[in-house]
Coordinates of C-alpha atoms and ligand atoms in Angstrom, one line a residue:
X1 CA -8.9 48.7 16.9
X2 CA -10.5 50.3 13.7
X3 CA -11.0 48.0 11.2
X4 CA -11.5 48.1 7.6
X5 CA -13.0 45.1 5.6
X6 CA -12.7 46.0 1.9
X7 CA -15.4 43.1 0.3
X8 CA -18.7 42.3 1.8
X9 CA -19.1 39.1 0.3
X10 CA -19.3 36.0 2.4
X11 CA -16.1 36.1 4.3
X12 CA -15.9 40.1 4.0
X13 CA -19.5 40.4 6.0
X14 CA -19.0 37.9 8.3
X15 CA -15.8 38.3 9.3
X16 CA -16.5 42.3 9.7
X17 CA -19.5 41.1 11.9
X18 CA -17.4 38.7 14.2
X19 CA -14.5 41.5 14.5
X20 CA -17.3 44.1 15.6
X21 CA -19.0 41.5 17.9
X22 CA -15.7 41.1 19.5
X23 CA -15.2 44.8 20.5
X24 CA -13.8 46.3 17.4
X25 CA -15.0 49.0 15.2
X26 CA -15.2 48.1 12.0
X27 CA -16.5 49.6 8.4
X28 CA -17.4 46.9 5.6
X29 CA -16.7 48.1 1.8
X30 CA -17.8 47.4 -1.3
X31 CA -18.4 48.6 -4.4
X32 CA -21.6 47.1 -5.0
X33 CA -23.9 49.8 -3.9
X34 CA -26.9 47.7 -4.1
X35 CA -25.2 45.3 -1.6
X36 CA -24.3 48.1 0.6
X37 CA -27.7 49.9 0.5
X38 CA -29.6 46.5 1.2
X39 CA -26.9 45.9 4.1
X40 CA -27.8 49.9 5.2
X41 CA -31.8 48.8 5.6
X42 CA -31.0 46.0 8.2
X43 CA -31.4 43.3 4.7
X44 CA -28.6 40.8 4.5
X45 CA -27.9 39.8 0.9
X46 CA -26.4 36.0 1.4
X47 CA -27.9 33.7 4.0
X48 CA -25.8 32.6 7.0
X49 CA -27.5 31.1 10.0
X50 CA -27.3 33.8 12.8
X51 CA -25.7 36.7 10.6
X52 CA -29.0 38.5 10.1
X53 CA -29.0 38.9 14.4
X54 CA -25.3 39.5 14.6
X55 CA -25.3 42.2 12.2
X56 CA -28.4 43.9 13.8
X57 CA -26.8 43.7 17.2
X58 CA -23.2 45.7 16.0
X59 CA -24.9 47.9 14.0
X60 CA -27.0 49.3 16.7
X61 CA -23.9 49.5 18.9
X62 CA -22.4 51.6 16.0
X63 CA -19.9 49.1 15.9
X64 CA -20.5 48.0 12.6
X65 CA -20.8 50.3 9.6
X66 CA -21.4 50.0 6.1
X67 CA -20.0 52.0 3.0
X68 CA -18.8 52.0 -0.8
X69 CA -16.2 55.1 -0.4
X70 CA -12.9 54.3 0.0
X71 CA -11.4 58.0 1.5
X72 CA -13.4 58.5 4.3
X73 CA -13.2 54.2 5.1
X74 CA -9.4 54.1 4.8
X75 CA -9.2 57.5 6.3
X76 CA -11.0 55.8 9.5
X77 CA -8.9 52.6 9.9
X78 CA -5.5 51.0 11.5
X79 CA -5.9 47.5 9.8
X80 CA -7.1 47.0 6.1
X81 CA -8.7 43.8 5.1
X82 CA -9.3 42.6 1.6
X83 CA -12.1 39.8 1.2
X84 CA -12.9 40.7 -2.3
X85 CA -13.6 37.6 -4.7
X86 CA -10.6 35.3 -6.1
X87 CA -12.7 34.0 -9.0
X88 CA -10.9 31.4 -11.8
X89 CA -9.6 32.6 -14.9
X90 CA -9.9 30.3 -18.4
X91 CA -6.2 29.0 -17.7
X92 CA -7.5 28.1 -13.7
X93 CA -5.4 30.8 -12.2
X94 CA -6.7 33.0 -9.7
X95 CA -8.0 36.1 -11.3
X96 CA -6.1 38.4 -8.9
X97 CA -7.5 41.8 -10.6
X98 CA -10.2 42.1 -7.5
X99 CA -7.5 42.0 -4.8
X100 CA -4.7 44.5 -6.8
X101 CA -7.8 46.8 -7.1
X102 CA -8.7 47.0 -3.8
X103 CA -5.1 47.3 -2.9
X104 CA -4.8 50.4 -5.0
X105 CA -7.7 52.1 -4.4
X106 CA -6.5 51.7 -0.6
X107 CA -2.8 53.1 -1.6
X108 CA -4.6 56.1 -3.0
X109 CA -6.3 56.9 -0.2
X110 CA -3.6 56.4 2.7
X111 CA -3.3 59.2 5.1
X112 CA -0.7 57.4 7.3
X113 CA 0.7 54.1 9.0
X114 CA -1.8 51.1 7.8
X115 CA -1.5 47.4 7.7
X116 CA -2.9 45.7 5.0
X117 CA -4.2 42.0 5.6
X118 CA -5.2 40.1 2.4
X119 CA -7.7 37.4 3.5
X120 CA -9.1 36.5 -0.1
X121 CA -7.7 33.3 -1.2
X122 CA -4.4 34.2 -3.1
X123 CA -1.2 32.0 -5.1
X124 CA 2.2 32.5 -3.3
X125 CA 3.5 35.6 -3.8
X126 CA 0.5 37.8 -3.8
X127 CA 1.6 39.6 -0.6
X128 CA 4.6 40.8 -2.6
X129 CA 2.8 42.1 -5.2
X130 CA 0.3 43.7 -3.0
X131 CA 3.9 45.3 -1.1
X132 CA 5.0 46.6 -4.4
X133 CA 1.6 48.1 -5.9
X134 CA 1.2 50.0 -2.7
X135 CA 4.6 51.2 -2.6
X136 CA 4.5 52.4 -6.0
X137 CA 1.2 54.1 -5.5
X138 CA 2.7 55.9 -2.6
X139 CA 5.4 56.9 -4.6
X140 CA 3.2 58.5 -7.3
X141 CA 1.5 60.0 -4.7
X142 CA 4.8 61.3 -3.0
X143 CA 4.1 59.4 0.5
X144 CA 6.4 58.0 2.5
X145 CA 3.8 56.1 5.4
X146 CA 5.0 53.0 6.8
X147 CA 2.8 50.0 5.7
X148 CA 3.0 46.3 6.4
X149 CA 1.2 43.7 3.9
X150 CA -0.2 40.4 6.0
X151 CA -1.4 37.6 4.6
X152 CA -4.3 36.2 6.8
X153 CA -6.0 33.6 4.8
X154 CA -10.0 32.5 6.1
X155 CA -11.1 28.4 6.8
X156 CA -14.4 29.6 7.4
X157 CA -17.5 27.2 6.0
X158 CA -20.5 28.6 4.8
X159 CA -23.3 27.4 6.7
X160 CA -21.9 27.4 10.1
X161 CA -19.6 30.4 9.2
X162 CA -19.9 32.3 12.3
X163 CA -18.9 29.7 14.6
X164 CA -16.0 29.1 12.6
X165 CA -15.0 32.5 13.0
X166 CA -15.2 33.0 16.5
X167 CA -14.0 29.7 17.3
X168 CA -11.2 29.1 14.7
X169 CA -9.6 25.7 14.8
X170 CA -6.2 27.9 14.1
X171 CA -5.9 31.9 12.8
X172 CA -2.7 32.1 10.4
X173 CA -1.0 34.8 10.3
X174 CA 1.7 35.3 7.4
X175 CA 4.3 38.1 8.1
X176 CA 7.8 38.3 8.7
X177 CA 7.4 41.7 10.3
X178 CA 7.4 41.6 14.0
X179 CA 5.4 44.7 14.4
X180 CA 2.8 43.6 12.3
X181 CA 2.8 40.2 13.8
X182 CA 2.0 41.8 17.2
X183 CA -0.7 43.7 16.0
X184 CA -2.1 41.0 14.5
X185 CA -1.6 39.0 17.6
X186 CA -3.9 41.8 19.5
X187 CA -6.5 42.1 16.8
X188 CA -7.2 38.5 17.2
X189 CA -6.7 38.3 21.0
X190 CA -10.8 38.0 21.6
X191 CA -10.5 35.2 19.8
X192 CA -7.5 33.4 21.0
X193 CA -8.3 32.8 24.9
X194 CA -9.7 29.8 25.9
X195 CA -6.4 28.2 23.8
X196 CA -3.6 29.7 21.8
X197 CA -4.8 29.3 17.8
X198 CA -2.1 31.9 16.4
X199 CA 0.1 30.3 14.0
X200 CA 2.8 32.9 12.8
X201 CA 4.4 31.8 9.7
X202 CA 5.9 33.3 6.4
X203 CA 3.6 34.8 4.2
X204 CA 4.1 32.1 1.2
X205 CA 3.4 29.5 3.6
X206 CA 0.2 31.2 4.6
X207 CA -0.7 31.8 1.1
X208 CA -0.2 27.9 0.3
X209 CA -1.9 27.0 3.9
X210 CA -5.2 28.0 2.7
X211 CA -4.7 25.9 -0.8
X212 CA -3.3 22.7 1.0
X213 CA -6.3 22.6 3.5
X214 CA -8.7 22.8 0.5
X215 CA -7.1 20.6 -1.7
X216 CA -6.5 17.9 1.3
X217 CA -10.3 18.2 1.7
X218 CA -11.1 17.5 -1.7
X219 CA -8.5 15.1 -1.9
X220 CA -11.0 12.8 1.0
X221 CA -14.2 13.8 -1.1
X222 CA -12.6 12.4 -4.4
X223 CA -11.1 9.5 -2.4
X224 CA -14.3 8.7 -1.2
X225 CA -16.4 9.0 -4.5
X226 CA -13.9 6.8 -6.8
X227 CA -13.9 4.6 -4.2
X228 CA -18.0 4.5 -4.4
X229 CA -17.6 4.0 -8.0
X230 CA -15.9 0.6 -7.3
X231 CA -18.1 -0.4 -4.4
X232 CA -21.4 -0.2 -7.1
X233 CA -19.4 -2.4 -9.5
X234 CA -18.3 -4.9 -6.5
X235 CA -21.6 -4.9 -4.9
X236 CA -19.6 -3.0 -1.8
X237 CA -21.6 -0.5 0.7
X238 CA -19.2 3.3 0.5
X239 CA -21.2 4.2 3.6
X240 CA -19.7 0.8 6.0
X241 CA -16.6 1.3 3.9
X242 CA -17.1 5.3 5.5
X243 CA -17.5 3.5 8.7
X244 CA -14.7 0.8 8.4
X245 CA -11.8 3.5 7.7
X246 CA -12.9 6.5 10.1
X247 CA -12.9 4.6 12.8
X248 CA -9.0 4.1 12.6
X249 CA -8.0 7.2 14.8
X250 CA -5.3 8.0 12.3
X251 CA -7.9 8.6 9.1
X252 CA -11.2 10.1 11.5
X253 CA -14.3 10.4 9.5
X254 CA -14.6 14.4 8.4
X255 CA -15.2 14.9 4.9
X256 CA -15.4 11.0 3.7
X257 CA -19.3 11.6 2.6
X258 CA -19.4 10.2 -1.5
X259 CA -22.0 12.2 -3.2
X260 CA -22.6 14.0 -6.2
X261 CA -19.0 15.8 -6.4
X262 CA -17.8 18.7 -4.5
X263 CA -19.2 22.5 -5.5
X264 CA -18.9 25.6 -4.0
X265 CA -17.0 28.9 -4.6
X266 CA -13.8 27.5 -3.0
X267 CA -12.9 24.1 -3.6
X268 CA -13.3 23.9 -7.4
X269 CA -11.0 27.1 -8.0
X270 CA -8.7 26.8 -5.6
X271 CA -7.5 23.3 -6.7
X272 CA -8.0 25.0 -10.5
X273 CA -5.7 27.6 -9.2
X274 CA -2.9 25.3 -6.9
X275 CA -2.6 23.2 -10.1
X276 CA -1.9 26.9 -12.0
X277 CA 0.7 27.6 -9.7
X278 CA 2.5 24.6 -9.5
X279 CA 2.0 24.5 -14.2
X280 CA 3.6 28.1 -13.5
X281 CA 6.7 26.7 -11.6
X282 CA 6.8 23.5 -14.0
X283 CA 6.1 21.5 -11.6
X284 CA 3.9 17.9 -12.2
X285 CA 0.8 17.4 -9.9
X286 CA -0.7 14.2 -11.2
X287 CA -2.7 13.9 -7.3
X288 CA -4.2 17.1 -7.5
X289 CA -5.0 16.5 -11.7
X290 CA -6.7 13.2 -10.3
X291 CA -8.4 15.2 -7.5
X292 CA -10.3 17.2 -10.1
X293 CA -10.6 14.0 -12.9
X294 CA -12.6 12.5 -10.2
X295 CA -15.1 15.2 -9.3
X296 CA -15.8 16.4 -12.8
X297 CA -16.5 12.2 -13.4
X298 CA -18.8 12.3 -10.2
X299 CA -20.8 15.4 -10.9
X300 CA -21.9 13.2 -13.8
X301 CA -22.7 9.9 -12.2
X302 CA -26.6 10.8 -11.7
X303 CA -26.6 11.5 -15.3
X304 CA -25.6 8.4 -15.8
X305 CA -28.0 6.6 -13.9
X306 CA -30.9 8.8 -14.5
X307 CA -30.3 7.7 -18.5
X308 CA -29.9 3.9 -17.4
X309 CA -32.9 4.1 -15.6
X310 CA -35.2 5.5 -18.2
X311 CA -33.4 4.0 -21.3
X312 CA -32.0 7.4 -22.0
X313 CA -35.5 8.7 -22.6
X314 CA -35.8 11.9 -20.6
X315 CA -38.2 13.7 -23.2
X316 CA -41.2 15.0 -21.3
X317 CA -40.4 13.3 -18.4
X318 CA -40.6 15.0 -15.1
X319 CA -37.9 15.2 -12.0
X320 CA -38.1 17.0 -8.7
X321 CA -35.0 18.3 -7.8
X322 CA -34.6 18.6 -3.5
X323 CA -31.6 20.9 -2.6
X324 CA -30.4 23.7 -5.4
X325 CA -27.4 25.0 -3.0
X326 CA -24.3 23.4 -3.1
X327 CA -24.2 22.7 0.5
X328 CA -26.9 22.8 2.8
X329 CA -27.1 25.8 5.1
X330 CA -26.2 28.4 2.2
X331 CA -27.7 30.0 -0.9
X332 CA -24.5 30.0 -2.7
X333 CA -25.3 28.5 -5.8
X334 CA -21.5 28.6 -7.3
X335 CA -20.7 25.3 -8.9
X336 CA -23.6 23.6 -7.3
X337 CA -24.0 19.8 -8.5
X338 CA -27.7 20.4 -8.7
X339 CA -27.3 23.1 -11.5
X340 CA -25.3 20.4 -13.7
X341 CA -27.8 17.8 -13.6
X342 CA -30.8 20.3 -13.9
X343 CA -29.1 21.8 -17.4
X344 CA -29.0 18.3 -18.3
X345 CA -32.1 17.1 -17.5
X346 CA -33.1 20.6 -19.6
X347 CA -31.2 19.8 -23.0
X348 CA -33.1 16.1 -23.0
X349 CA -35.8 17.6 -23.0
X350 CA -37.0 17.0 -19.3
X351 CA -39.3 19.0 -17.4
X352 CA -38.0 20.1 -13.9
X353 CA -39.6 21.0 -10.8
X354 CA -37.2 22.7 -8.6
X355 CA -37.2 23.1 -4.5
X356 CA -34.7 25.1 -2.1
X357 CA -35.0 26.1 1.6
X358 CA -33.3 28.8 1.1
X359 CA -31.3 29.7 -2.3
X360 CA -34.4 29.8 -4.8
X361 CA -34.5 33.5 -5.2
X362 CA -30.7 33.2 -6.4
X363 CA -31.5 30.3 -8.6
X364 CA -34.6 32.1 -10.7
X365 CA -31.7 34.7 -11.7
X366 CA -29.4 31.9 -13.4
X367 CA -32.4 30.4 -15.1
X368 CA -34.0 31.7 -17.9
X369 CA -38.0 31.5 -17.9
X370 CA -38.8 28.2 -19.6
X371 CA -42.1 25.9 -19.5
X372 CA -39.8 23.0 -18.8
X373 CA -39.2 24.7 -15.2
X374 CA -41.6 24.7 -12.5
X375 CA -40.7 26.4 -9.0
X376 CA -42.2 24.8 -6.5
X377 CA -42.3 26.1 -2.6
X378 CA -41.9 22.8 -1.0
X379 CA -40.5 19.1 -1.7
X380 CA -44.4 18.0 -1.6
X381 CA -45.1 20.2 -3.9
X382 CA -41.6 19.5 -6.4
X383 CA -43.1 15.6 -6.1
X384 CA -45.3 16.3 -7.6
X385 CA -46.4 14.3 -10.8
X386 CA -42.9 13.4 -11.3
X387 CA -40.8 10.5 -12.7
X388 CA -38.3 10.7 -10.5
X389 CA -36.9 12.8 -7.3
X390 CA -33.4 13.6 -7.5
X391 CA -32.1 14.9 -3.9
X392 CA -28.5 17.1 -4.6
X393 CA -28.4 18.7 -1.0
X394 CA -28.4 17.6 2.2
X395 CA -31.1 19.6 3.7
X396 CA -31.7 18.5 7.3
X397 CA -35.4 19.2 6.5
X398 CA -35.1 16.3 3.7
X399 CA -34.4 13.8 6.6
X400 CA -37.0 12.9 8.1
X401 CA -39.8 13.0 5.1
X402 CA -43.1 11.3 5.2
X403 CA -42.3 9.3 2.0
X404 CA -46.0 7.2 2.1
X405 CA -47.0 10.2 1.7
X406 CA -44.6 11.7 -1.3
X407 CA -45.1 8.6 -3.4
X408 CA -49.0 8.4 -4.1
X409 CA -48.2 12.4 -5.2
X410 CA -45.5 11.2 -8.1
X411 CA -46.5 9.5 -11.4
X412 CA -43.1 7.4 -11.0
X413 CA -41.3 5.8 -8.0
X414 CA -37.6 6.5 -8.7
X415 CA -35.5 8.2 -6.4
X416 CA -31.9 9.4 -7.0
X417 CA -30.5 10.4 -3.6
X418 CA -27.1 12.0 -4.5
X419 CA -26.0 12.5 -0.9
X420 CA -26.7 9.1 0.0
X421 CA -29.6 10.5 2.8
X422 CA -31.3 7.2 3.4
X423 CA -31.7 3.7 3.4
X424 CA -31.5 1.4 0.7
X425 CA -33.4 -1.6 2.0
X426 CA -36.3 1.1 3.9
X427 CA -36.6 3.3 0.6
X428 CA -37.3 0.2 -1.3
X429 CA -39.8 -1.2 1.2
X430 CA -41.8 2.1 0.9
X431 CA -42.3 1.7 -2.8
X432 CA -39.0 3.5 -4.3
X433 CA -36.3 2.1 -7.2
X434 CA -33.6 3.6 -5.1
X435 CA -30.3 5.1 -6.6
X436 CA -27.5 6.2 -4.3
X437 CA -23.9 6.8 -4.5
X438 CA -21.9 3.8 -3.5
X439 CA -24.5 1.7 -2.3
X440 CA -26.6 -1.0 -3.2
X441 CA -30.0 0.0 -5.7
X442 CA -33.3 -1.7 -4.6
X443 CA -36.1 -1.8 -6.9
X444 CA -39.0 -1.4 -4.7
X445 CA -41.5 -1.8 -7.6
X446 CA -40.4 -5.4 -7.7
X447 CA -42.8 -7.5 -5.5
X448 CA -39.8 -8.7 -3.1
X449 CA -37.0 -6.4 -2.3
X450 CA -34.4 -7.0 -5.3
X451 CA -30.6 -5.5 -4.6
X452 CA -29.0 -4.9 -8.0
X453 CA -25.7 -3.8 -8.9
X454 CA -25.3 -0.5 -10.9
X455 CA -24.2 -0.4 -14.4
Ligands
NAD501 P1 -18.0 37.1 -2.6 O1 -18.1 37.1 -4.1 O2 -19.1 36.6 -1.8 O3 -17.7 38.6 -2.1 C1 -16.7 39.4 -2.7 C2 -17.1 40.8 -2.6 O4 -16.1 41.7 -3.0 C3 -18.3 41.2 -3.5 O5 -19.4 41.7 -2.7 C4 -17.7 42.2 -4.5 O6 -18.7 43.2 -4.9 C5 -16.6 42.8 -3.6 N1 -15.5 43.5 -4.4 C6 -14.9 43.1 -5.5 N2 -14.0 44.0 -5.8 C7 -14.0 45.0 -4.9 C8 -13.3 46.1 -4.7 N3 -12.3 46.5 -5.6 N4 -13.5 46.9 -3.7 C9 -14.5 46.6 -2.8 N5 -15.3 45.5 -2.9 C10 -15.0 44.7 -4.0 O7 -16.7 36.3 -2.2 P2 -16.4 35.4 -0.9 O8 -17.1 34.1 -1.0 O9 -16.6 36.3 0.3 O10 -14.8 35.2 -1.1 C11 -13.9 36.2 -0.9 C12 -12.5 35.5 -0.8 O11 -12.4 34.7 0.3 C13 -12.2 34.7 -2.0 O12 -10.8 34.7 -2.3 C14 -12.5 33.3 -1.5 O13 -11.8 32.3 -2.2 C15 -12.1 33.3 -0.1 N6 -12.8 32.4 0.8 C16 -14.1 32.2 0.7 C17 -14.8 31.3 1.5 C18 -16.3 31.1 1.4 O14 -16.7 30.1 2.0 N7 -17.0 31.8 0.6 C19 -14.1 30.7 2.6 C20 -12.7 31.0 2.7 C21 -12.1 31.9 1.8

């Protein structure tokens, strides 16, 4: 099948490389040149584990082709995917202008019988609207070609994105056209074989899928973090609590990590947006309002501690900062806990030294040149002379650290682990004042192991 993917963002790009590895010819638009002219010279512009090799491969079996113009890209396809950005607007809606865009531009350049799948994240009632532009459009343009409008929302996760999308715990579909449902059906048949994953559904129930499953996984993160809150006040352990509760069959233990608050491109809009759409239809949310209460309090909570700690003076005091993405495995940066506390740490005056695997290049173009920022090219390094380490992402490279050798580097000995990476009672026996989420603090500087509660 030919394949448009309008959007070679994240999901556009990796989704356009799974379809091609799968058999089908696909062309990935955008109308970021740059993007496309990097993606041209064999450079991929986001890091994915294993999309660099995947797009190589398809590429070279012309498979997989890259381009900004619409005519010729339309022109060329059955199926039209948009994966173009969802981003928030002031209010927390969805700022659909992207996706009508798209649509249009693929209206004005239909030379026959298309079906257009909108996989960007999108309130109910998008596929209507995406129905009516394009029918207008073809009216202006005095067309009469049969069209169908799918809503096909994407569960990937960045960081293991390709695996999600050629395994998919389910593909839903959104259509009440049988036609389009078939073809669908056979688009995605590569990917359905070892068990049936094809849910066919109406397209507002698609549309509100994708916003359920995000907001249910917030929902476990918040949980999770106000219940860390009370475990430091209680002198409680969050990660036997973690323990205690996943092991009952019915709760399981995904997503019940407490940590700095969630981040990322998806989950802080999309609940923004679901609580937009259910203001819009006058209807009261107080568990998603809480949902978001709670991580805007948690992105705050190493503040909090890092101001206890050194009686709220930060001037001139120095903190490495392990982990800039807001997940390991990516270099998105979008909401990224680690970019809160650094602008904090900034307006008191601290100096920062700042570390990444992977997503440093994307943070030096937030960040304006500053003496109070140092970029450093590994954790060692970020150590450093510092006060204080502050660890915001989960880098599987930060688990197994040498720490006797990272302390004799530092001018301090406190550590703020906001993804709770280690062990209280060991960080404390290697020298650190240890501050977690949830968990006990040890002062290590204390001649014999002291467990504290948190203020
Ligand atoms: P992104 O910002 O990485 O990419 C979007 C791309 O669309 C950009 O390259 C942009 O230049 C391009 N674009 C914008 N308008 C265009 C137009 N009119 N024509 C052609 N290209 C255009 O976004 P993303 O992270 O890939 O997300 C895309 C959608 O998928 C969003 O709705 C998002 O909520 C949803 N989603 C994202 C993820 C994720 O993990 N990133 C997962 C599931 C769903």
């Amino acid at each position: 099948m030919k394949i448009l993917v309008v959007g070679t963002g994240y999901v556009g790009l990796v989704s356009g490389a799974c379809f091609a590895e799968m058999g089908h010819h696909v062309i990935c638009l955008d109308i970021d040149h740059e993007k496309i002219m990097l993606l041209k010279q064999g450079k991929i512009p986001i890091f994915e584990p294993g999309l660099k090799e995947l797009v190589e491969r398809n590429v070279q079996a012309e498979r997989l082709l890259f381009s900004t113009d619409y005519k010729s890209s339309v022109e060329a396809s059955d199926v039209c995917f948009i994966a173009v950005s969802t981003p928030s607007q002031p209010d927390g809606s969805a700022d659909l202008s992207y996706v009508f865009q798209a649509a249009n531009q693929i209206a004005e350049e239909m030379n026959g019988s298309k079906v257009i799948v909108n996989k960007s994240t999108v309130p109910v009632g998008t596929c209507k609207e995406v129905e009516k532009l394009i029918k207008l459009k073809l009216q202006q343009r005095g067309k009469r070609y049969a069209f169908h409008v799918v809503s096909n929302p994407e569960f990937l996760k960045e960081g293991d994105a390709i695996n999600d999308c050629m395994k998919p715990d389910r593909i839903i579909i959104g259509t009440k056209s049988t036609r389009a449902a078939e073809l669908m059906q056979e688009l995605y048949s590569p990917f359905n074989l070892s068990h049936d994953r094809i849910l066919i559904m109406d397209p507002a129930s698609a549309e509100l899928t994708k916003y359920a499953a995000n907001a249910m996984l917030a929902t476990r993160i918040s949980f999770m973090n106000e219940m860390a809150g009370l475990c430091e006040l209680v002198g409680a352990d969050i990660t036997k609590i973690r323990k205690g509760i996943g092991s009952d069959k019915r709760i399981g233990y995904s997503f019940l990590y407490a940590g700095v608050g969630y981040g990322g491109s998806c989950f802080p809009k999309d609940i923004q947006a679901l609580r937009a759409t259910a203001k819009k239809e006058e209807y009261k949310t107080p568990l998603l309002d809480a949902i978001e209460e709670v991580n805007q309090r948690q992105k705050n909570v190493l503040n909090t501690k890092i101001l206890d700690y050194f009686s709220s003076e930060l001037e001139g005091k120095t903190f490495a900062i392990w982990g800039l993405s807001f997940k390991p495995g990516t270099d998105d940066l979008r909401e990224a806990p680690a970019l809160n506390l650094i602008r904090f740490l900034l307006e008191n005056g601290a100096l920062v030294r700042l570390f990444d695997p992977v997503a440093m290049t994307k943070a030096k173009a937030l960040f304006k040149k500053s003496p109070q920022i140092q970029w450093c090219k590994n954790e060692a390094m970020a150590a450093t002379g510092a006060d204080a380490i502050c660890l915001m992402t989960e880098w599987k490279q930060f688990r197994f650290i040498d720490f006797s050798e990272i302390l004799p580097l530092m001018r301090g000995r406190a550590f703020f682990d906001g993804r709770n990476q280690y062990h209280p009672a060991e960080m404390g026996a290697k020298g650190f004042d240890y501050f977690s989420i949830g968990q006990p603090v040890v002062l290590g500087a204390k001649a014999s192991v002291e467990i504290a509660s948190v203020s």
